[in-house]
């Protein structure tokens, strides 16, 4: 049954990307309804570490999106409550040996030319930044632009600030279309919602939402685990990771990959990642992944060897084959927009994605070149 007070746009997905789309669309004067099959931040967002990174991205479209988001997150931090736990603590990337340091230096040089601030840290100065780091490292780079938020709280605060109508626990079962194939709204188990625009911000389920509309996005889930320690004094001051992490993020391998990523939080626990593997939506606990995470963390920070890991959690990152999100209008379904496929970077890239989607909705100039993120690039590509 059609519902009254139809909005201008329906956002499918109440994670941080959907929340950012709702926030910027509302700021552009549009009325917004957000619908999600689960709770706010119940998917990838709620299983994330809250990373806002430029340090792990090579020059190109994703880095452009990240740099814009860095500025937008700073603005949002001034507007959202402190509960979002925005912390501009910076990232420290370390090299285990001279060869890796040489490669890291070249990578940082290319990033600097693209607008990233990267400061070389010689080996004898690493402990000034991180007193508990392992000895014998070859050096590193400090990235002051890296930051962190509490992702679930950030999504909730963005949704609240948007003023959008939020409908949780309502799975979208169909995308409604008109006689010419144009979007007319969505169908949920609670009834139909009507709007001339639908934004697919469904994360790992983005491919399924696209299919419901007759479109195609080859989104696949990429599983990752995070270890959470007992609350500690601030033994890790920055987000710290080994240089190998950058190559792992860019890899398309389906096999288990792990690289040491360690960071403290304002609440005290240390978060330890990162792992990635493509195993569908299998949530089975991987002892091998956790073993590798613990070993990598204690190799970087020996002090953690005597610390208890209180829990672990798994999440699924929405993976697209070229490692770039789909952002913009679908070429085959008028009124359908996509904002998904950010893999593990969605929290960091959410504001720029939301702003871009809002500009497309209103017909205004996008804040950056959206052609690399065109959903139409997957036409004819199977998952």
Coordinates of C-alpha atoms in Angstrom, one line a residue:
X1 CA 0.0 0.0 0.0
X2 CA 1.5 3.4 -0.9
X3 CA 2.5 5.5 2.0
X4 CA 1.8 9.2 2.4
X5 CA 4.5 11.9 2.7
X6 CA 6.7 10.3 0.1
X7 CA 10.3 11.5 0.3
X8 CA 12.5 12.8 -2.5
X9 CA 15.0 10.0 -2.1
X10 CA 15.2 6.6 -0.4
X11 CA 18.6 5.5 0.8
X12 CA 18.9 1.7 1.1
X13 CA 21.5 1.1 3.9
X14 CA 21.9 2.6 7.4
X15 CA 25.7 2.2 7.6
X16 CA 28.0 5.1 7.5
X17 CA 27.9 5.5 3.7
X18 CA 24.1 5.5 3.7
X19 CA 24.1 7.9 6.6
X20 CA 26.5 10.3 4.8
X21 CA 24.3 10.2 1.7
X22 CA 21.2 11.0 3.8
X23 CA 23.1 13.8 5.6
X24 CA 24.3 15.6 2.5
X25 CA 21.1 15.0 0.5
X26 CA 19.1 16.6 3.4
X27 CA 21.5 19.5 3.6
X28 CA 20.8 20.0 -0.1
X29 CA 17.1 20.5 0.7
X30 CA 15.9 17.0 -0.1
X31 CA 13.6 14.9 2.1
X32 CA 15.1 11.5 2.8
X33 CA 14.0 8.1 4.1
X34 CA 16.6 5.5 5.0
X35 CA 15.7 1.9 5.1
X36 CA 17.8 -1.1 6.3
X37 CA 17.1 -4.8 6.8
X38 CA 18.9 -4.6 10.2
X39 CA 19.8 -1.9 12.7
X40 CA 21.8 1.3 12.2
X41 CA 25.4 0.3 11.5
X42 CA 24.4 -3.4 11.6
X43 CA 26.7 -4.5 8.7
X44 CA 30.2 -3.5 7.6
X45 CA 30.1 -0.3 9.5
X46 CA 29.5 -1.9 12.9
X47 CA 32.4 -4.3 12.3
X48 CA 34.9 -1.7 11.3
X49 CA 37.8 0.0 13.2
X50 CA 36.8 3.5 12.1
X51 CA 39.8 4.2 10.0
X52 CA 40.0 7.5 8.1
X53 CA 43.1 6.9 6.0
X54 CA 45.1 8.5 3.2
X55 CA 48.3 6.7 4.1
X56 CA 47.4 3.4 2.5
X57 CA 46.3 4.8 -0.9
X58 CA 48.4 5.3 -4.0
X59 CA 47.8 8.4 -6.1
X60 CA 44.6 8.1 -8.1
X61 CA 40.8 8.3 -7.8
X62 CA 40.5 6.6 -4.4
X63 CA 43.1 8.9 -2.9
X64 CA 41.3 11.9 -4.3
X65 CA 38.1 10.7 -2.7
X66 CA 40.0 10.1 0.6
X67 CA 41.6 13.6 0.6
X68 CA 38.2 15.2 0.1
X69 CA 36.7 13.1 2.9
X70 CA 39.5 14.0 5.2
X71 CA 38.5 17.7 5.0
X72 CA 34.8 16.8 5.3
X73 CA 35.4 14.6 8.4
X74 CA 37.1 17.6 10.0
X75 CA 34.1 19.7 9.4
X76 CA 31.8 17.0 10.6
X77 CA 33.8 16.5 13.8
X78 CA 33.0 20.1 14.7
X79 CA 29.3 19.6 14.1
X80 CA 28.7 16.1 15.5
X81 CA 28.7 15.2 19.2
X82 CA 31.9 14.1 20.9
X83 CA 30.4 10.7 21.1
X84 CA 31.6 10.1 17.5
X85 CA 35.1 9.9 19.0
X86 CA 36.8 11.6 16.1
X87 CA 40.5 11.6 16.8
X88 CA 43.1 13.2 14.4
X89 CA 45.9 11.1 15.8
X90 CA 47.8 10.4 12.6
X91 CA 49.1 7.2 11.2
X92 CA 52.6 5.7 11.4
X93 CA 53.7 3.3 8.7
X94 CA 56.9 1.4 9.6
X95 CA 59.4 -0.6 7.6
X96 CA 61.1 -3.7 8.9
X97 CA 64.2 -3.5 6.8
X98 CA 66.1 -1.2 4.4
X99 CA 64.5 -2.6 1.3
X100 CA 61.0 -2.0 2.6
X101 CA 62.0 1.5 3.7
X102 CA 63.3 2.3 0.2
X103 CA 59.9 1.2 -1.2
X104 CA 58.0 3.1 1.4
X105 CA 60.0 6.3 0.7
X106 CA 59.2 6.1 -3.0
X107 CA 55.5 5.4 -2.2
X108 CA 55.4 8.4 0.1
X109 CA 57.1 10.6 -2.4
X110 CA 54.4 9.8 -5.0
X111 CA 51.6 10.5 -2.4
X112 CA 53.2 13.9 -1.5
X113 CA 52.9 15.0 -5.1
X114 CA 49.2 14.1 -4.9
X115 CA 48.5 16.3 -1.8
X116 CA 49.3 13.9 1.1
X117 CA 51.4 15.1 4.0
X118 CA 54.0 12.4 4.7
X119 CA 56.9 13.0 7.1
X120 CA 59.9 10.6 7.1
X121 CA 60.8 9.3 10.5
X122 CA 64.3 7.8 10.9
X123 CA 64.8 4.6 12.8
X124 CA 66.3 6.4 15.9
X125 CA 63.2 8.7 16.1
X126 CA 60.5 6.1 15.9
X127 CA 60.4 5.6 19.7
X128 CA 59.8 9.3 20.2
X129 CA 56.4 8.7 18.5
X130 CA 55.7 5.2 19.8
X131 CA 57.8 4.3 22.9
X132 CA 56.6 0.7 22.9
X133 CA 57.5 -0.1 19.3
X134 CA 59.8 -3.1 18.7
X135 CA 63.5 -2.3 18.3
X136 CA 65.4 -2.8 15.0
X137 CA 62.9 -1.3 12.6
X138 CA 64.4 0.6 9.6
X139 CA 62.3 3.7 9.9
X140 CA 58.8 4.9 8.8
X141 CA 56.6 7.7 7.7
X142 CA 54.2 9.7 9.8
X143 CA 50.8 10.7 8.1
X144 CA 49.2 13.5 10.1
X145 CA 46.0 13.4 8.0
X146 CA 45.1 9.9 9.2
X147 CA 42.3 9.9 11.8
X148 CA 39.7 7.6 13.4
X149 CA 36.1 7.7 14.5
X150 CA 33.8 5.3 16.3
X151 CA 32.0 4.1 13.2
X152 CA 28.7 3.0 14.6
X153 CA 28.3 6.2 16.6
X154 CA 29.4 8.3 13.6
X155 CA 26.7 6.7 11.5
X156 CA 24.1 7.2 14.1
X157 CA 25.0 10.8 14.6
X158 CA 25.0 11.5 10.9
X159 CA 21.5 10.0 10.6
X160 CA 20.2 12.0 13.5
X161 CA 21.8 15.2 12.1
X162 CA 20.2 14.5 8.7
X163 CA 16.7 14.5 10.0
X164 CA 16.0 11.6 7.7
X165 CA 13.2 9.2 8.5
X166 CA 14.9 5.9 9.4
X167 CA 13.2 2.6 9.0
X168 CA 15.3 -0.3 10.4
X169 CA 14.4 -4.0 10.3
X170 CA 12.7 -3.5 6.9
X171 CA 14.4 -5.6 4.2
X172 CA 14.0 -4.3 0.6
X173 CA 12.4 -7.0 -1.4
X174 CA 11.9 -5.1 -4.7
X175 CA 12.8 -1.9 -6.4
X176 CA 9.6 -0.4 -7.9
X177 CA 9.8 0.9 -11.4
X178 CA 7.5 2.7 -13.8
X179 CA 6.5 1.9 -17.4
X180 CA 9.8 3.2 -18.8
X181 CA 11.9 1.4 -16.2
X182 CA 12.4 4.5 -14.0
X183 CA 12.6 4.2 -10.2
X184 CA 9.4 4.7 -8.3
X185 CA 10.5 3.5 -4.9
X186 CA 11.1 0.2 -3.0
X187 CA 9.0 -2.6 -1.6
X188 CA 9.6 -3.8 1.9
X189 CA 7.9 -6.4 4.0
X190 CA 6.2 -3.6 5.8
X191 CA 4.8 -2.0 2.7
X192 CA 5.8 0.1 -0.3
X193 CA 7.9 3.4 -0.1
X194 CA 7.6 5.7 -3.0
X195 CA 10.3 8.2 -4.2
X196 CA 11.7 9.2 -7.6
X197 CA 15.3 8.3 -6.5
X198 CA 16.8 5.3 -4.7
X199 CA 20.4 5.3 -3.5
X200 CA 21.9 1.8 -3.2
X201 CA 24.2 2.1 -0.1
X202 CA 23.7 -1.5 0.9
X203 CA 27.3 -2.4 1.4
X204 CA 28.1 -6.1 0.8
X205 CA 24.4 -6.5 -0.3
X206 CA 24.8 -3.8 -2.9
X207 CA 24.9 -6.3 -5.7
X208 CA 21.6 -7.8 -4.6
X209 CA 19.9 -4.4 -4.4
X210 CA 21.2 -3.6 -7.8
X211 CA 19.8 -6.9 -9.1
X212 CA 16.4 -6.1 -7.6
X213 CA 16.4 -3.0 -9.8
X214 CA 17.5 -4.9 -12.9
X215 CA 21.0 -3.5 -12.7
X216 CA 24.4 -5.2 -12.2
X217 CA 27.2 -4.6 -9.7
X218 CA 29.6 -7.5 -9.0
X219 CA 29.9 -6.8 -5.3
X220 CA 31.5 -9.6 -3.2
X221 CA 32.0 -9.9 0.5
X222 CA 35.6 -9.9 1.8
X223 CA 35.8 -11.2 5.4
X224 CA 38.1 -9.6 8.0
X225 CA 38.7 -10.1 11.7
X226 CA 39.6 -7.7 14.4
X227 CA 41.1 -8.5 17.8
X228 CA 40.1 -6.3 20.8
X229 CA 42.3 -6.2 23.9
X230 CA 41.5 -5.4 27.5
X231 CA 41.4 -1.7 28.3
X232 CA 44.9 -0.3 28.6
X233 CA 46.7 3.0 29.2
X234 CA 47.6 4.6 25.9
X235 CA 50.4 2.3 24.8
X236 CA 49.7 2.9 21.1
X237 CA 49.4 6.6 20.3
X238 CA 48.9 6.4 16.5
X239 CA 47.4 4.0 14.0
X240 CA 50.5 1.9 13.4
X241 CA 51.0 -0.6 10.6
X242 CA 53.7 -2.3 8.7
X243 CA 54.3 -1.2 5.1
X244 CA 53.2 -4.6 3.8
X245 CA 49.6 -3.7 4.6
X246 CA 49.4 -1.4 1.5
X247 CA 50.1 -4.2 -0.9
X248 CA 47.7 -6.5 0.9
X249 CA 44.9 -3.9 0.6
X250 CA 45.5 -3.6 -3.1
X251 CA 45.6 -7.4 -3.7
X252 CA 42.7 -9.2 -5.4
X253 CA 43.6 -12.6 -4.0
X254 CA 40.8 -14.6 -2.4
X255 CA 43.2 -16.3 0.0
X256 CA 43.7 -15.3 3.6
X257 CA 46.1 -12.4 3.9
X258 CA 47.1 -10.7 7.2
X259 CA 49.3 -7.6 8.0
X260 CA 49.9 -6.0 11.3
X261 CA 47.7 -3.0 12.0
X262 CA 47.6 -1.8 15.6
X263 CA 45.8 1.2 17.2
X264 CA 44.7 2.5 20.5
X265 CA 41.3 3.9 21.2
X266 CA 40.0 6.6 23.5
X267 CA 38.1 4.0 25.5
X268 CA 41.3 2.0 26.2
X269 CA 41.2 -1.2 24.2
X270 CA 43.7 -1.8 21.4
X271 CA 42.3 -2.8 18.1
X272 CA 44.4 -5.4 16.1
X273 CA 43.9 -6.1 12.4
X274 CA 44.0 -6.7 9.6
X275 CA 42.9 -9.8 7.7
X276 CA 41.1 -10.3 4.5
X277 CA 39.8 -13.3 2.5
X278 CA 36.9 -14.0 0.2
X279 CA 34.8 -16.9 1.7
X280 CA 31.3 -15.6 0.9
X281 CA 29.3 -14.8 4.0
X282 CA 30.9 -17.5 6.1
X283 CA 31.2 -16.2 9.7
X284 CA 33.2 -19.2 11.0
X285 CA 35.9 -18.2 13.4
X286 CA 39.3 -18.5 11.7
X287 CA 41.9 -19.5 14.4
X288 CA 44.6 -19.1 11.8
X289 CA 43.6 -15.6 11.0
X290 CA 43.5 -14.7 14.7
X291 CA 46.9 -16.4 15.3
X292 CA 48.5 -14.3 12.5
X293 CA 46.9 -11.1 13.8
X294 CA 48.2 -11.7 17.4
X295 CA 51.7 -12.6 16.1
X296 CA 51.9 -9.5 13.8
X297 CA 50.8 -7.2 16.6
X298 CA 53.3 -8.5 19.2
X299 CA 56.0 -8.4 16.6
X300 CA 55.4 -4.6 16.3
X301 CA 54.6 -4.1 19.9
X302 CA 56.2 -6.7 22.2
X303 CA 54.4 -5.1 25.2
X304 CA 51.1 -6.6 23.9
X305 CA 52.4 -10.2 24.4
X306 CA 51.2 -10.1 28.0
X307 CA 47.9 -8.5 27.3
X308 CA 44.6 -10.3 27.1
X309 CA 42.4 -10.3 24.0
X310 CA 38.9 -10.0 25.3
X311 CA 37.0 -10.6 22.1
X312 CA 37.1 -10.7 18.3
X313 CA 34.6 -9.8 15.7
X314 CA 34.3 -10.4 12.0
X315 CA 32.9 -8.2 9.2
X316 CA 32.4 -8.3 5.5
X317 CA 33.8 -5.6 3.3
X318 CA 32.0 -4.9 0.0
X319 CA 34.6 -5.7 -2.6
X320 CA 34.6 -4.7 -6.3
X321 CA 37.1 -6.2 -8.7
X322 CA 39.0 -2.9 -9.4
X323 CA 39.0 -1.9 -5.7
X324 CA 37.1 1.3 -6.5
X325 CA 33.6 2.0 -5.2
X326 CA 30.6 2.5 -7.4
X327 CA 29.4 6.1 -6.9
X328 CA 26.8 7.8 -9.1
X329 CA 23.9 7.1 -11.4
X330 CA 23.2 3.7 -12.8
X331 CA 23.3 3.9 -16.6
X332 CA 20.4 1.5 -17.2
X333 CA 17.9 2.4 -14.4
X334 CA 16.8 6.0 -14.3
X335 CA 16.6 7.3 -10.7
X336 CA 18.9 4.6 -9.3
X337 CA 22.2 5.7 -7.8
X338 CA 24.9 3.6 -6.3
X339 CA 27.1 4.3 -3.3
X340 CA 28.7 1.0 -2.4
X341 CA 31.8 -1.2 -3.0
X342 CA 34.2 0.8 -0.8
X343 CA 35.7 -2.4 0.6
X344 CA 37.5 -1.6 3.9
X345 CA 37.6 2.1 3.3
X346 CA 34.0 3.0 3.5
X347 CA 34.1 4.8 6.8
X348 CA 36.9 7.0 5.6
X349 CA 35.4 7.6 2.2
X350 CA 31.8 8.1 3.3
X351 CA 31.5 11.9 3.5
X352 CA 32.9 12.5 0.0
X353 CA 30.7 9.7 -1.3
X354 CA 27.6 11.3 0.4
X355 CA 28.4 14.7 -1.0
X356 CA 28.9 13.4 -4.5
X357 CA 25.6 11.5 -4.4
X358 CA 23.8 14.6 -3.2
X359 CA 25.3 16.7 -6.0
X360 CA 24.1 14.1 -8.5
X361 CA 20.6 14.1 -7.0
X362 CA 20.4 17.9 -7.2
X363 CA 22.1 18.2 -10.6
X364 CA 24.9 20.3 -9.2
X365 CA 28.6 20.0 -10.1
X366 CA 30.2 16.9 -8.4
X367 CA 32.9 17.7 -5.9
X368 CA 35.4 15.6 -7.9
X369 CA 35.6 13.6 -11.1
X370 CA 33.2 10.7 -10.7
X371 CA 34.1 8.9 -14.0
X372 CA 36.4 6.4 -12.3
X373 CA 33.6 5.4 -10.0
X374 CA 31.0 5.1 -12.7
X375 CA 28.7 2.1 -11.9
X376 CA 28.4 1.5 -15.7
X377 CA 32.0 0.2 -15.9
X378 CA 30.8 -3.2 -14.8
X379 CA 28.4 -3.7 -17.6
X380 CA 28.9 -7.2 -18.9
X381 CA 31.2 -8.1 -16.0
X382 CA 30.2 -11.1 -13.9
X383 CA 31.0 -11.4 -10.2

